[in-house]
Amino acid sequence: MTTTSPRSIRLDALAYGGDYNPDQWPESVWAEDARLMVEAGVNLVTLPVFSWPLLEPRPGEYDFAGLDRVIDLLWEHGIRIDLATATATPPAWLVREHPEVLPWNADGVRLEFGSRQSYCPSSPIFREAALRLTRTLAERYGAHPALALWHVSNEYGDHVSRCWCPESARHFRRWLQNRYQTIDGLNAAWGTSCWGQHYLDFEQIEPPRTATGPINPAELVDFERFSSDALLELFQAEIDVLREVTPDIAVTTNFMSMFRELDYWDFADAEDLVTDDAYPDPSDQDAHIAAALNYGLMRSLKDGRPWLLLEQAPSAVSWREVNVPKAPGQMRVGSMQALAHGSDGVLFFQWRQAKFGPEKFHSAMLGHRGERSRTFQETKALGAELKTLAPITGTRVRASVALVADWDSWWGVSEPESLPSVRLDWLREARAWHAAAYALGQPVDVARAAGPYGEHRVLLVPNLYATTTEQAAALTAFVEAGGQLVVGPFSGVVDHREQIHDGGAPGPLRDLLGVEVDEWWPLADGQIRSVAFDTSFATPGETHGVRVWSEWIEVAPRTEVLATYADGDLAGRPAVTRRASGAGAAWYLSAGLDSDGMRAVLAQVFAAADVPVAASIDTDLEVVTRTDGTTDYTFVLNHGRADRSAPPIPGGRDLLTGAPSDSAIALPAFGVAVIAHPAPADPAPARTIESELLQPTRRERP
Ligand code: GAL
């Protein structure tokens, strides 16, 4: 990140800091906070996220004295502000005066005040009040030199992502009218001739509240789209005010990683900087693998540009059933992983651990024991290390592989009441496919289904249930230009109206994949099925387990069958296929393969794309390279508790220790090295360096 381009964060270093809630502390504590922040290397603080009732104690009556003082104090210490618009939770006076601001759930029950985010996204009263506060804040602080970034609301969709109240119903109708123009258009798209759902007028439509039985799936998916759009409209309305008053200040809202409820492609388009809140579970030994996919999404939302980790826990959170702390070193390696994947900084929730409220057991940079707390010691040490990593600022991650994420498909396959099986979980599939690529040593970007696909040589499409002809055309062009495309089961099923494509699946992907699905054969719970690989695989004849899903497919003449079902009613029938097209090939996986099977297929795909494959699997060791085109910064991360050793990177130097990397790189438990070395002229060899690093190591967990 630099200060040069219009609307980028105003900061010349990697960002370091966290959420700060000075309202929860007497003012006498603030000076100590500022002093210790400096000691910890903090240069960016997020506030005042939940301070609306203090800033506007009564309608239209403002009190900025406290916020003025805290911002000035921080700025005197050289600390900049990620300034929240404070609209994440309305004050009690607003909801008591206008109870219709409160959201309703699908049962038509109004959700009471007393937690946070207690507003209906479609409420004009809420919107007006929020925009008034936003404008007042922008006018007051827009010229303050400490202002680095606008932080709109907070985690849109956290707690309340959908609302079924009468105001949302009116908004939903307007949204539908805009989409379909006429009620006949809607009737045709929703297929209301089924079950007698025909509408005469948009006024007859309600949001899909709990009904007598299964609800029209087209209506459900439209409600998902609408609900994402309703929050986006609110976000955009605040952005418009901020752009009008402070046109030079960058705007963000913090995302929640792979979050089903909001189409983050659209949200990212609206803002200047992508930021994410990441809470991998320290008790999950594979949490870093899912985190790598989350971070791949964050950097891809703006075409590879650096993003920012805006929240993570220094140790335990407070909202899981069991909140396990991070072991010594675990927070550091997790932070380094975010940097490796393109974040230009690390921030936490939160600075000082709360004394009261629902988050008093949530860890903070400064724990209840103050300076003596382990979290303070560890965050202070990390703050110092971040300064040595300054050269990575603004550099980008190189990746040859991308995974397609499409919210329409995600929403479509998660409607519970009308699918062949509810066991096909979009996110679980995406994670399983990503995990296979990760295990083979490749960082994975994320792409839109219709592209652009950038420099990627492999596209992974775990599921594209809803496929449009435009998407199919873009994917076909990718293959013809030499790409390797891998498509998972239950793809190409419906169009954008949730209607089955003529001739059945895979619809507009039929020619590209060279298959037709005759029928879906989801696995019953407990049913065990396998596929057998043919001679084109490294281990011909090997069988691999099938998870969740299988299909009866028919293959077209030029389609190769690479694996067949080995048992059950589909025994002997094709399971995995490939069809060459132009300079590339399209692979189809009609079954959910187990992790070994996924890796075996992807190893073949990578070989075809000339993407190197790690010789051995060690998922605790991760290697990711950021580059500025001249210098590569290769992060070597040990996510495990056993010592590891990575091969040398000749001509390199560890930015953290200054040690040359000409001999083996020793990594203790949760160890990290960040090797700066000359970038190869051709990007492809950079992948080889990463792959070689992975080869000789194979250690078991202790
Ligand atoms: C985030 C939220 C923060 C804090 C944090 C605790 O979801 O934005 O305000 O609640 O979780 O982990």
XYZ file of C-alpha atoms and ligand atoms in Angstrom:
714
model
C 0.000 0.000 0.000
C 1.304 3.434 -0.779
C 0.114 6.941 -0.281
C 0.318 7.679 -3.993
C -2.700 6.126 -5.691
C -6.028 7.869 -5.132
C -7.901 6.467 -2.198
C -5.437 4.027 -0.726
C -4.868 3.770 2.987
C -2.828 6.681 4.308
C 0.043 4.762 5.793
C 3.605 4.262 4.631
C 4.267 1.073 6.553
C 2.713 -2.304 7.168
C -0.314 -1.593 9.347
C -0.191 -2.776 12.938
C -2.755 -2.305 15.683
C -6.291 -3.187 16.631
C -9.796 -2.202 17.669
C -9.745 0.272 20.516
C -12.739 0.888 22.786
C -11.719 3.831 24.982
C -15.392 4.311 25.944
C -15.057 1.257 28.143
C -12.257 2.807 30.194
C -11.787 5.900 32.355
C -9.868 8.603 30.569
C -7.004 8.170 33.027
C -6.182 4.890 31.243
C -5.868 6.433 27.771
C -2.391 7.869 28.257
C -1.112 4.458 29.296
C -2.820 2.943 26.258
C -1.072 5.364 23.935
C 2.312 4.766 25.583
C 1.981 0.987 25.390
C 0.711 1.142 21.817
C 3.901 2.919 20.840
C 5.895 0.308 22.725
C 4.086 -2.424 20.797
C 4.727 -0.770 17.437
C 1.080 0.127 16.828
C 0.518 2.595 13.975
C -3.197 2.090 13.215
C -6.181 1.877 15.540
C -9.832 1.159 14.707
C -12.438 3.243 16.553
C -15.247 4.112 17.488
C -17.078 1.065 16.101
C -19.887 0.842 18.655
C -19.998 4.403 20.022
C -23.086 5.812 18.342
C -25.006 6.365 21.638
C -22.089 8.363 23.063
C -21.455 10.382 19.923
C -25.160 11.186 19.450
C -26.691 10.810 22.909
C -30.023 12.224 21.703
C -31.381 12.636 18.174
C -29.325 15.284 16.405
C -27.369 16.169 19.561
C -23.677 15.360 19.272
C -20.836 15.027 21.727
C -17.470 14.558 20.108
C -15.353 15.829 22.987
C -14.136 12.391 24.058
C -13.459 11.213 20.518
C -11.608 14.446 19.724
C -9.355 13.907 22.710
C -8.623 10.274 22.011
C -7.843 10.865 18.331
C -5.571 13.796 19.190
C -3.812 11.764 21.863
C -3.183 8.886 19.474
C -2.014 11.227 16.746
C 0.413 12.891 19.171
C 1.886 9.409 19.470
C 2.071 8.992 15.710
C -0.861 6.576 15.567
C -3.343 6.815 12.716
C -7.022 5.983 12.752
C -9.170 3.520 10.845
C -12.237 5.623 11.624
C -15.487 3.726 11.932
C -18.691 5.460 10.968
C -20.110 4.012 14.209
C -23.262 2.821 12.468
C -22.939 -0.888 13.275
C -25.457 -0.643 16.117
C -28.194 1.969 16.538
C -28.687 3.587 19.936
C -31.604 2.646 22.187
C -33.317 5.991 21.571
C -33.618 5.218 17.883
C -35.148 1.769 18.269
C -37.474 2.825 21.072
C -38.733 5.792 19.102
C -38.976 3.668 15.946
C -39.396 -0.004 16.876
C -39.908 -0.760 13.188
C -36.137 -0.350 12.810
C -35.648 -3.710 14.545
C -35.237 -6.747 12.283
C -37.575 -9.743 12.100
C -36.598 -13.364 11.769
C -38.188 -15.839 9.338
C -40.858 -16.744 11.891
C -41.989 -13.114 11.913
C -40.569 -12.502 15.391
C -39.067 -9.081 16.012
C -35.525 -9.331 17.393
C -35.102 -7.289 20.557
C -32.508 -4.631 21.326
C -29.769 -5.685 23.773
C -27.091 -7.274 21.621
C -25.684 -5.454 18.604
C -26.528 -4.839 14.942
C -30.185 -4.414 15.878
C -31.442 -2.915 12.663
C -33.280 -3.910 9.526
C -31.002 -3.333 6.510
C -33.965 -1.929 4.542
C -35.174 0.512 7.159
C -35.270 4.055 5.743
C -35.342 5.421 9.288
C -32.162 3.580 10.186
C -30.537 4.593 6.931
C -31.347 8.236 7.369
C -30.010 8.284 10.928
C -26.866 6.356 9.928
C -26.141 8.668 7.005
C -26.606 11.730 9.199
C -24.025 10.418 11.663
C -21.680 9.415 8.849
C -21.854 12.888 7.326
C -21.315 14.578 10.676
C -18.263 12.409 11.379
C -16.871 12.943 7.895
C -17.264 16.707 8.179
C -15.657 16.754 11.606
C -12.701 14.426 11.045
C -12.222 14.436 7.280
C -9.293 16.825 7.468
C -7.696 15.314 10.564
C -4.164 14.205 9.696
C -4.606 10.988 11.681
C -7.423 9.759 9.451
C -6.044 6.852 7.419
C -9.145 4.952 6.353
C -12.949 4.936 6.670
C -14.352 1.818 8.301
C -18.015 1.658 7.352
C -20.320 -0.067 9.844
C -18.792 -3.374 10.981
C -18.906 -6.873 9.549
C -22.079 -6.437 7.478
C -24.289 -9.465 7.940
C -22.792 -10.564 11.225
C -25.785 -11.485 13.451
C -28.376 -10.019 11.032
C -27.887 -10.793 7.371
C -31.523 -11.282 6.405
C -34.667 -9.547 7.610
C -38.268 -10.614 7.034
C -40.056 -7.510 8.399
C -42.751 -5.534 6.510
C -40.190 -2.900 5.454
C -37.934 -5.624 4.036
C -41.016 -7.017 2.274
C -41.583 -3.655 0.554
C -37.928 -3.437 -0.378
C -37.933 -7.029 -1.670
C -40.921 -6.216 -3.911
C -39.167 -3.167 -5.353
C -36.064 -5.268 -5.941
C -38.129 -7.953 -7.712
C -39.930 -5.407 -9.832
C -36.625 -4.009 -10.920
C -35.341 -7.472 -11.783
C -38.400 -8.809 -13.596
C -40.218 -5.644 -14.692
C -43.601 -7.375 -14.863
C -45.378 -9.839 -12.631
C -45.620 -12.229 -15.581
C -41.855 -12.054 -15.897
C -41.598 -13.057 -12.260
C -44.192 -15.821 -12.629
C -42.246 -17.260 -15.550
C -38.871 -17.014 -13.801
C -40.086 -18.468 -10.530
C -42.127 -21.170 -12.240
C -45.193 -20.303 -10.186
C -47.325 -22.635 -12.285
C -45.953 -25.257 -9.902
C -48.015 -25.734 -6.725
C -50.417 -22.950 -7.642
C -48.179 -20.051 -6.662
C -49.234 -17.695 -9.457
C -49.149 -13.979 -8.515
C -51.324 -11.216 -9.958
C -49.350 -8.359 -8.498
C -45.997 -7.684 -6.805
C -48.016 -6.577 -3.769
C -48.965 -10.221 -3.200
C -45.371 -11.199 -2.547
C -43.939 -11.507 0.941
C -40.375 -12.419 1.883
C -40.032 -16.192 2.322
C -41.098 -16.454 5.954
C -41.605 -19.871 7.499
C -44.326 -21.496 5.361
C -46.443 -24.613 5.290
C -43.841 -26.634 3.425
C -40.929 -26.285 1.017
C -40.727 -22.758 -0.396
C -40.193 -22.017 -4.087
C -36.394 -22.355 -4.551
C -36.259 -19.524 -7.111
C -37.859 -17.252 -4.548
C -35.390 -18.386 -1.903
C -32.372 -17.686 -4.092
C -33.785 -14.307 -5.089
C -34.216 -13.524 -1.412
C -30.530 -14.368 -0.844
C -29.549 -12.063 -3.712
C -31.864 -9.350 -2.466
C -30.591 -9.594 1.109
C -26.976 -9.304 0.003
C -27.957 -6.347 -2.174
C -29.915 -4.690 0.646
C -26.821 -4.549 2.828
C -24.745 -3.491 -0.159
C -27.145 -0.599 -0.781
C -26.691 0.509 2.787
C -22.909 0.250 2.438
C -23.031 2.168 -0.838
C -25.179 4.896 0.720
C -22.532 5.505 3.398
C -19.767 5.339 0.797
C -21.543 7.983 -1.285
C -21.612 10.357 1.675
C -17.946 9.710 2.469
C -16.863 10.184 -1.144
C -18.770 13.427 -1.319
C -17.291 14.866 1.888
C -13.812 13.246 1.873
C -13.099 12.219 -1.719
C -9.461 11.338 -0.991
C -9.946 9.000 1.939
C -10.119 5.274 1.206
C -13.161 3.314 2.336
C -13.461 -0.244 3.600
C -15.766 -2.518 5.538
C -14.383 -5.571 7.279
C -15.295 -8.899 5.671
C -15.751 -12.241 7.389
C -13.638 -14.490 5.188
C -15.659 -17.013 3.134
C -19.072 -15.711 4.169
C -22.048 -17.251 2.434
C -24.514 -14.465 3.132
C -22.862 -11.647 1.166
C -21.581 -11.658 -2.376
C -18.167 -10.223 -1.648
C -17.394 -9.675 -5.341
C -20.021 -6.928 -5.309
C -18.981 -5.525 -1.949
C -15.322 -5.364 -2.970
C -16.266 -3.483 -6.148
C -17.867 -0.780 -4.023
C -14.905 -0.113 -1.719
C -11.263 0.946 -2.044
C -9.489 -1.570 0.154
C -10.424 -5.155 1.014
C -10.127 -5.945 4.711
C -10.855 -9.194 6.509
C -11.489 -10.493 10.001
C -9.924 -13.918 10.458
C -10.542 -16.204 13.379
C -9.001 -19.622 12.680
C -9.718 -21.994 15.561
C -6.445 -22.697 17.432
C -7.758 -26.133 18.396
C -8.172 -27.135 14.729
C -4.832 -28.430 13.465
C -5.870 -27.732 9.872
C -7.330 -24.273 10.403
C -4.393 -22.701 8.555
C -5.412 -24.549 5.382
C -8.882 -23.010 5.321
C -7.266 -19.681 6.249
C -5.098 -19.877 3.128
C -8.252 -20.077 0.991
C -9.851 -17.173 2.860
C -6.786 -15.043 2.225
C -6.706 -16.170 -1.400
C -10.214 -14.753 -1.730
C -9.254 -11.473 -0.070
C -6.359 -10.750 -2.396
C -8.384 -11.833 -5.423
C -11.384 -9.611 -4.717
C -9.385 -6.709 -6.065
C -7.366 -8.499 -8.676
C -4.362 -9.374 -6.542
C -3.971 -6.029 -4.830
C -2.815 -6.097 -1.199
C -5.574 -6.366 1.379
C -5.523 -5.920 5.126
C -6.132 -8.301 8.012
C -8.253 -5.952 10.111
C -9.125 -8.282 12.972
C -7.748 -11.455 14.445
C -7.526 -12.704 18.017
C -4.224 -12.409 19.859
C -5.175 -15.690 21.553
C -8.629 -17.082 22.500
C -11.970 -15.745 21.249
C -15.092 -15.735 23.413
C -17.787 -16.912 21.032
C -17.017 -20.606 20.447
C -18.412 -23.246 22.769
C -14.850 -23.900 23.887
C -12.378 -21.091 23.389
C -8.889 -22.507 23.182
C -5.971 -20.051 23.389
C -3.229 -19.817 20.796
C -0.029 -21.589 21.849
C 3.136 -19.485 22.105
C 4.178 -18.681 18.542
C 0.834 -19.660 16.996
C -0.431 -16.091 16.711
C 2.870 -15.083 15.118
C 2.813 -17.761 12.427
C -0.877 -17.064 11.744
C -0.091 -13.376 11.317
C 2.814 -14.173 9.025
C 0.507 -16.395 6.979
C -1.808 -13.446 6.334
C 1.181 -11.334 5.295
C 2.435 -14.152 3.069
C -0.939 -14.190 1.329
C -0.929 -10.497 0.529
C -2.077 -8.626 3.618
C -0.234 -5.359 4.135
C -0.521 -5.492 7.891
C -1.947 -7.188 10.952
C -4.595 -5.849 13.304
C -6.367 -7.421 16.226
C -9.611 -7.434 18.057
C -8.874 -5.766 20.402
C -6.297 -3.510 22.064
C -7.226 -3.754 25.778
C -9.058 -6.774 27.172
C -12.549 -5.846 28.374
C -13.581 -5.862 32.017
C -17.272 -6.368 31.255
C -19.699 -7.332 28.535
C -19.874 -10.374 26.265
C -16.218 -10.066 25.241
C -14.529 -9.900 28.639
C -13.062 -13.366 28.070
C -11.895 -12.523 24.544
C -8.127 -12.127 24.391
C -6.623 -8.738 23.598
C -3.218 -7.324 22.774
C -3.058 -6.009 26.317
C -4.490 -8.765 28.524
C -6.068 -8.360 31.955
C -2.568 -8.611 33.454
C -1.484 -5.570 31.476
C 2.095 -5.326 30.268
C 2.936 -8.632 31.908
C 0.342 -10.555 29.890
C 1.691 -13.049 27.380
C -0.420 -11.521 24.630
C 1.226 -8.140 25.207
C 4.690 -9.642 25.092
C 3.885 -11.557 21.899
C 2.127 -8.707 20.139
C 4.977 -6.351 21.060
C 7.503 -8.786 19.594
C 5.425 -9.103 16.413
C 5.167 -5.324 16.108
C 8.973 -5.111 16.097
C 9.256 -7.863 13.484
C 6.783 -6.145 11.188
C 9.177 -3.235 10.840
C 11.796 -5.554 9.357
C 9.223 -6.768 6.830
C 8.616 -3.290 5.420
C 9.978 -4.284 1.973
C 7.017 -6.582 1.331
C 4.581 -3.644 1.442
C 2.625 -3.444 -1.797
C 4.019 -6.669 -3.265
C 1.722 -9.312 -4.744
C 1.311 -13.044 -4.421
C 2.018 -15.138 -7.486
C -0.339 -18.031 -8.082
C -0.918 -20.286 -11.074
C -4.113 -21.823 -9.727
C -7.460 -20.206 -9.034
C -10.675 -21.551 -7.545
C -14.002 -20.273 -8.828
C -16.347 -18.873 -6.188
C -19.867 -18.053 -7.289
C -22.417 -16.907 -4.741
C -25.443 -17.775 -6.904
C -24.299 -21.387 -6.927
C -23.457 -21.310 -3.238
C -26.956 -20.042 -2.437
C -28.571 -22.463 -4.859
C -27.003 -25.608 -3.434
C -27.693 -24.616 0.123
C -31.469 -24.305 -0.112
C -32.422 -27.242 2.047
C -35.744 -28.460 0.756
C -35.639 -29.441 -2.878
C -32.198 -30.780 -3.784
C -31.106 -34.341 -4.596
C -29.094 -34.235 -1.355
C -28.491 -31.687 1.358
C -25.089 -33.224 2.039
C -23.377 -31.332 -0.799
C -22.001 -28.372 1.084
C -20.554 -25.697 -1.195
C -18.008 -24.387 1.287
C -16.900 -27.844 2.358
C -16.328 -28.773 -1.295
C -14.423 -25.565 -1.982
C -12.243 -26.209 1.049
C -11.626 -29.822 0.065
C -10.538 -28.842 -3.443
C -8.386 -26.039 -2.126
C -6.827 -28.367 0.467
C -5.707 -30.705 -2.318
C -3.991 -27.870 -4.193
C -2.504 -26.624 -0.934
C -1.105 -30.068 -0.168
C 0.509 -30.120 -3.602
C 2.312 -26.887 -2.710
C 0.280 -24.331 -4.639
C -1.245 -21.113 -3.284
C -4.730 -20.648 -4.704
C -6.342 -17.429 -5.857
C -10.097 -17.091 -6.261
C -11.837 -16.085 -9.495
C -15.302 -15.110 -10.628
C -17.026 -17.748 -12.713
C -17.087 -15.473 -15.767
C -13.495 -14.371 -15.290
C -11.222 -12.569 -15.786
C -8.867 -15.443 -14.976
C -5.614 -13.485 -15.219
C -2.440 -15.497 -15.603
C -3.860 -18.610 -13.997
C -3.129 -21.862 -15.744
C -5.486 -24.032 -13.720
C -9.067 -23.236 -12.784
C -10.762 -25.276 -10.087
C -14.557 -25.211 -10.086
C -15.692 -27.353 -7.156
C -19.291 -26.517 -7.948
C -21.055 -24.259 -10.406
C -24.654 -25.342 -9.873
C -25.985 -22.187 -11.522
C -24.174 -21.641 -14.817
C -24.978 -18.939 -17.328
C -24.099 -19.111 -21.010
C -21.698 -16.171 -20.487
C -19.838 -18.071 -17.782
C -19.697 -21.182 -19.943
C -18.334 -19.127 -22.843
C -15.632 -17.595 -20.656
C -14.630 -20.993 -19.270
C -14.537 -22.415 -22.801
C -12.278 -19.593 -23.951
C -9.994 -20.254 -20.979
C -9.604 -23.896 -21.985
C -9.156 -23.170 -25.670
C -6.376 -20.737 -24.849
C -4.489 -23.521 -23.059
C -5.972 -23.615 -19.558
C -6.754 -26.713 -17.545
C -10.282 -26.509 -16.146
C -11.559 -28.910 -13.493
C -15.302 -28.940 -12.822
C -16.955 -30.682 -9.891
C -20.282 -32.474 -9.593
C -23.743 -30.931 -9.791
C -22.510 -28.103 -12.043
C -24.248 -26.550 -15.039
C -27.581 -27.580 -13.547
C -29.709 -24.424 -13.555
C -29.703 -21.019 -15.216
C -29.823 -17.694 -13.393
C -33.560 -18.226 -12.800
C -33.047 -21.531 -10.991
C -34.495 -23.404 -13.971
C -32.933 -26.620 -15.231
C -30.994 -26.147 -18.449
C -32.590 -27.689 -21.529
C -31.314 -31.220 -21.951
C -30.167 -31.356 -18.341
C -26.748 -30.935 -16.743
C -24.115 -29.816 -17.353
C -26.155 -27.437 -19.538
C -23.973 -24.880 -21.298
C -20.844 -26.788 -20.198
C -21.958 -29.921 -22.094
C -19.750 -29.476 -25.164
C -16.762 -28.288 -23.188
C -16.856 -31.189 -20.729
C -18.116 -33.744 -23.244
C -20.482 -35.367 -20.767
C -24.201 -35.542 -20.080
C -25.642 -36.262 -16.669
C -28.436 -38.792 -16.856
C -29.234 -38.796 -13.151
C -27.753 -37.761 -9.840
C -26.886 -40.566 -7.432
C -26.137 -38.903 -4.092
C -24.784 -41.298 -1.510
C -27.054 -42.332 1.310
C -25.636 -41.680 4.750
C -23.164 -44.433 5.575
C -23.027 -45.734 1.984
C -19.490 -46.517 0.856
C -18.506 -46.106 -2.781
C -15.210 -45.840 -4.631
C -13.714 -45.028 -8.018
C -10.843 -46.764 -9.805
C -8.267 -44.724 -11.715
C -7.096 -45.762 -15.155
C -3.585 -46.110 -16.515
C -3.097 -42.394 -17.122
C -2.605 -41.960 -13.393
C 0.602 -42.412 -11.450
C -1.039 -45.287 -9.627
C -3.329 -46.991 -12.166
C -6.005 -49.211 -10.743
C -5.828 -47.458 -7.405
C -9.228 -46.901 -5.855
C -10.338 -43.845 -3.945
C -13.318 -43.254 -1.737
C -16.311 -41.227 -2.884
C -17.861 -38.678 -0.587
C -21.469 -37.492 -0.639
C -22.174 -37.523 -4.366
C -22.002 -39.586 -7.541
C -23.636 -39.310 -10.957
C -24.688 -41.475 -13.857
C -22.950 -39.754 -16.748
C -22.763 -40.530 -20.464
C -19.649 -39.462 -22.311
C -19.394 -37.992 -25.802
C -17.097 -39.593 -28.417
C -13.951 -37.497 -27.876
C -14.122 -37.601 -24.096
C -11.546 -39.708 -22.240
C -12.636 -41.647 -19.189
C -9.944 -41.420 -16.506
C -11.696 -43.151 -13.642
C -14.733 -45.391 -13.329
C -17.005 -46.216 -10.433
C -15.703 -49.362 -8.782
C -18.800 -50.560 -6.970
C -22.503 -50.082 -6.354
C -25.112 -49.546 -9.045
C -22.765 -47.326 -11.068
C -19.926 -49.921 -11.146
C -18.009 -49.696 -14.416
C -19.556 -46.390 -15.393
C -17.419 -43.261 -15.996
C -16.621 -41.143 -12.943
C -13.800 -38.787 -13.967
C -13.365 -37.543 -17.522
C -11.247 -35.207 -19.608
C -11.872 -33.587 -22.936
C -9.211 -31.704 -24.878
C -10.339 -28.469 -26.434
C -8.107 -26.017 -28.286
C -4.787 -25.871 -26.423
C -6.220 -26.978 -23.065
C -8.519 -29.509 -21.468
C -11.663 -29.682 -19.361
C -11.857 -32.289 -16.623
C -15.103 -33.398 -15.014
C -15.388 -35.004 -11.608
C -18.863 -36.488 -11.288
C -18.146 -37.665 -7.743
C -16.991 -36.089 -4.529
C -13.527 -37.640 -4.222
C -11.752 -38.229 -0.927
C -8.632 -36.189 -0.210
C -6.182 -38.719 -1.688
C -8.292 -38.995 -4.816
C -8.544 -35.214 -5.159
C -4.799 -34.875 -4.839
C -4.198 -37.635 -7.392
C -6.436 -35.876 -9.929
C -4.992 -32.440 -9.275
C -1.443 -33.778 -9.560
C -2.338 -34.864 -13.111
C -3.993 -31.552 -13.854
C -1.006 -29.579 -12.567
C 1.356 -31.712 -14.638
C -0.724 -30.958 -17.736
C -0.557 -27.227 -16.917
C 3.156 -27.335 -16.190
C 2.509 -26.321 -12.598
C 4.968 -28.048 -10.257
C 3.770 -30.512 -7.694
C 5.355 -31.054 -4.295
C 7.038 -34.434 -4.118
C 5.794 -35.121 -0.610
C 2.879 -33.946 1.433
C 3.451 -31.950 4.573
C 0.474 -29.699 5.132
C 2.018 -28.074 8.195
C 4.701 -26.537 6.004
C 3.515 -23.747 3.740
C 5.538 -21.776 1.223
C 4.126 -18.655 -0.412
C 5.931 -16.007 -2.444
C 5.133 -12.310 -2.728
C 6.995 -10.407 -5.385
C 7.543 -6.924 -6.721
C 8.876 -8.404 -9.952
C 12.489 -7.741 -8.969
C 12.707 -9.291 -5.538
C 10.768 -12.318 -4.343
C 9.796 -12.630 -0.695
C 9.297 -16.279 0.064
C 7.492 -17.006 3.309
C 8.317 -20.416 4.748
C 5.810 -21.176 7.502
C 5.768 -24.027 9.970
C 2.175 -24.337 11.194
C 2.992 -27.414 13.282
C 4.502 -28.183 16.647
C 7.403 -30.274 15.292
C 10.707 -28.838 14.053
C 11.092 -28.671 10.312
C 13.841 -27.955 7.874
C 13.389 -26.464 4.436
C 15.978 -26.571 1.667
C 18.214 -23.570 1.004
C 17.226 -20.677 -1.228
C 20.564 -19.683 -2.749
C 21.310 -15.993 -2.837
C 18.578 -15.176 -0.327
C 18.472 -13.662 3.134
C 15.919 -13.981 5.924
C 14.404 -10.557 6.520
C 13.564 -11.527 10.108
C 17.003 -12.737 11.209
C 19.316 -11.401 8.515
C 20.644 -14.952 8.063
C 21.588 -16.052 4.555
C 19.423 -18.845 3.170
C 22.235 -20.677 1.370
C 21.974 -23.599 3.743
C 18.932 -25.473 5.044
C 16.324 -23.248 6.702
C 15.589 -24.500 10.219
C 12.068 -23.888 11.453
C 11.146 -24.656 15.055
C 7.507 -25.195 16.105
C 5.432 -22.397 14.553
C 8.654 -21.050 12.996
C 8.771 -18.564 10.131
C 11.394 -17.404 7.645
C 10.844 -14.637 5.096
C 13.504 -15.020 2.472
C 14.237 -12.101 0.165
C 15.861 -13.306 -3.056
C 16.098 -12.149 -6.641
C 12.943 -12.808 -8.662
C 13.413 -15.081 -11.650
C 12.990 -13.446 -15.030
C 10.142 -15.775 -15.952
C 7.441 -16.172 -13.309
C 7.130 -19.893 -13.913
C 10.470 -20.791 -12.278
C 9.303 -19.044 -9.136
C 6.824 -21.864 -8.705
C 9.679 -24.353 -9.061
C 11.529 -22.745 -6.195
C 8.474 -23.159 -4.017
C 7.978 -26.714 -5.089
C 11.578 -27.704 -4.399
C 11.296 -26.278 -0.944
C 8.557 -28.703 -0.166
C 10.134 -31.835 -1.465
C 12.495 -33.345 1.102
C 10.457 -32.758 4.224
C 8.088 -35.287 5.669
C 7.686 -35.124 9.424
C 4.901 -36.589 11.449
C 3.061 -34.623 14.071
C 4.592 -35.338 17.514
C -15.747 -9.646 15.207
C -16.296 -8.252 15.473
C -15.613 -7.595 16.660
C -15.481 -8.555 17.803
C -14.750 -9.792 17.339
C -14.522 -10.817 18.436
O -16.682 -10.423 14.561
O -16.129 -7.438 14.358
O -16.361 -6.458 17.036
O -16.747 -8.866 18.298
O -15.506 -10.410 16.346
O -13.906 -11.977 17.940
